[in-house]
CSV table of C-alpha atoms in Angstrom, one decimal:
chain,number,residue,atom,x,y,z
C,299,UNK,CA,7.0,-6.5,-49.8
C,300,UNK,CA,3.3,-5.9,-48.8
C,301,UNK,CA,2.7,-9.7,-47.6
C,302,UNK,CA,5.8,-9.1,-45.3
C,303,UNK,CA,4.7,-5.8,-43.5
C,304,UNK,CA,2.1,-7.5,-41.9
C,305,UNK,CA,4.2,-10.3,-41.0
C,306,UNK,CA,6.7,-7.7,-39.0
C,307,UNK,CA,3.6,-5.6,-37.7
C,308,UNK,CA,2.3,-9.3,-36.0
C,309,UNK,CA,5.6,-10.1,-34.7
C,310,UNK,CA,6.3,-6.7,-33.4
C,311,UNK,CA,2.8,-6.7,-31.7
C,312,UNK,CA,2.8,-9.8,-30.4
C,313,UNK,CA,6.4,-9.1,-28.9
C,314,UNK,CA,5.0,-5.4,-27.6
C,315,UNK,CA,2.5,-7.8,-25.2
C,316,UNK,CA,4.5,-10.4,-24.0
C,317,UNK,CA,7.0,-8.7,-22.9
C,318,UNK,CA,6.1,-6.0,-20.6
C,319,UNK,CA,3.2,-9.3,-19.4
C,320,UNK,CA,6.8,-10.9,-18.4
C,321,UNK,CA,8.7,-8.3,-16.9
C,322,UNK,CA,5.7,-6.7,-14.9
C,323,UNK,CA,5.6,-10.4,-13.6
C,324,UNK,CA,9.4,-10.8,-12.8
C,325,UNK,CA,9.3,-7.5,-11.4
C,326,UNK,CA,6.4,-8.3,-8.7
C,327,UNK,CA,8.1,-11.2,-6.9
C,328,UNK,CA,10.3,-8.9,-4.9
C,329,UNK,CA,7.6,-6.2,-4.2
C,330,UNK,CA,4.9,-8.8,-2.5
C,331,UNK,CA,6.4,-7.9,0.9
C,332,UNK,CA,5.7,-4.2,0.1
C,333,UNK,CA,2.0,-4.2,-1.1
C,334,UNK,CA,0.8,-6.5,2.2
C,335,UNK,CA,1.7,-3.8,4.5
C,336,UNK,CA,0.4,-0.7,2.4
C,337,UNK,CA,-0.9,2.2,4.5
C,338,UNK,CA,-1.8,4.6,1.4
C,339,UNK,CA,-1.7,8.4,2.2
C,340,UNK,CA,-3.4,10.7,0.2
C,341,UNK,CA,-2.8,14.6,-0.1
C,342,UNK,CA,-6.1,15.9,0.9
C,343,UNK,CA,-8.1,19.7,1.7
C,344,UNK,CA,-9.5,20.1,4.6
C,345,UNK,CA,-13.0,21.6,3.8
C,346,UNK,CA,-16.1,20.1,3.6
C,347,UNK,CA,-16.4,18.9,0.1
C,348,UNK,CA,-13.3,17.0,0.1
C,349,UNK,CA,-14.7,15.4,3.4
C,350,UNK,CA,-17.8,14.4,2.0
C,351,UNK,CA,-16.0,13.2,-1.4
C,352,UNK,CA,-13.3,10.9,1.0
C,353,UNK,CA,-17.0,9.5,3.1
C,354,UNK,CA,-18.6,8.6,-0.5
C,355,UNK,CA,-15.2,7.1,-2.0
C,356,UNK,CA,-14.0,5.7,0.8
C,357,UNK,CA,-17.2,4.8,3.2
C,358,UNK,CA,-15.4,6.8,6.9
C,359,UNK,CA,-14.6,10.1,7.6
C,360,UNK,CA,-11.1,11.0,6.4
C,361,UNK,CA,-8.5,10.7,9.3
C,362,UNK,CA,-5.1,13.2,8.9
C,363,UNK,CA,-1.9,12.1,9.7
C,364,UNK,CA,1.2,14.4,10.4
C,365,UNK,CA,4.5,13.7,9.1
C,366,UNK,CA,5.6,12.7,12.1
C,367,UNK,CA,3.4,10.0,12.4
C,368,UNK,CA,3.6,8.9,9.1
C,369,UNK,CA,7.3,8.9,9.5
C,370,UNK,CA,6.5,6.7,12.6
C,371,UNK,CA,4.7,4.0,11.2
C,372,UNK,CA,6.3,0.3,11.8
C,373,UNK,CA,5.7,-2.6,9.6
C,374,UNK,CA,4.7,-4.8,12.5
C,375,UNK,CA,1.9,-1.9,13.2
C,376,UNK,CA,-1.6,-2.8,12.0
C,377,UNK,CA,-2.9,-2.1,8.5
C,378,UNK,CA,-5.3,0.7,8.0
C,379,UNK,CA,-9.1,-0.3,6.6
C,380,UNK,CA,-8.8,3.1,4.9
C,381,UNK,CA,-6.4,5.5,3.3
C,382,UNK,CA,-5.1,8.2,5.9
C,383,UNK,CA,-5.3,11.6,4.6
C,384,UNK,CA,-2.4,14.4,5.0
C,385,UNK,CA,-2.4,18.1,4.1
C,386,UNK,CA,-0.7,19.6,1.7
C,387,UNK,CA,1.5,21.3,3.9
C,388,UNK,CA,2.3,18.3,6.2
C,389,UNK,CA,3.1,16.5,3.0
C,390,UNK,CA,5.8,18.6,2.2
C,391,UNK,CA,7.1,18.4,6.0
C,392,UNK,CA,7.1,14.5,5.0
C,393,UNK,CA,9.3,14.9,2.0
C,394,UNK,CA,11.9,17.3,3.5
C,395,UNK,CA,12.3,14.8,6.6
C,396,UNK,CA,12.4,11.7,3.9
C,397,UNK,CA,15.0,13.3,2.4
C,398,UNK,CA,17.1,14.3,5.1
C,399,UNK,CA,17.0,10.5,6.0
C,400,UNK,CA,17.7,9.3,2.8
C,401,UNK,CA,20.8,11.9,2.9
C,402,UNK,CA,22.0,10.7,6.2
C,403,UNK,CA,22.1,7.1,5.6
């Protein structure tokens, strides 16, 4: 019994990678279209060290978007070089009017 429980341990491990290797695969040929027109937000303060944290990480000032124009955006409109930032506040603005969308459709 001991020289089989190592036997099961390698199959089960070796199983445990190529698996999720395949389906992560499989699972990215339909999102390709998604990821070349990213325009990442990210839920940001507005005082000064988060400014100066976005500048280091990011290399620009941090520009804010409103819901509504984040709600706006067309795929056929330019990519941004950097992340956009939006409030806290607008960010849940975003998520009610996604919502209401998703509801209406």
């Amino acid at each position: 019994m001991r020289t089989f429980t190592p036997l099961v341990s390698l199959a089960v491990l070796t199983a445990a990678t190529i698996l999720p290797a395949g389906l992560v695969s499989a699972g990215d040929l339909g999102q390709t279209s998604a990821r070349t027109n990213a325009r990442p937000v990210l839920i940001c303060a507005t005082d000064a060290a988060t400014r100066r944290a976005f500048t280091r990480e990011h290399g620009s000032a941090p520009i804010f978007v409103t819901a509504r124009e984040a709600l706006s955006v067309r795929a056929s409109d330019p990519e941004w070089r950097t992340p956009r930032c939006m409030t806290a506040r607008e960010h849940a603005r975003y998520r009610e009017a996604a919502t209401t969308f998703a509801a209406v459709r």
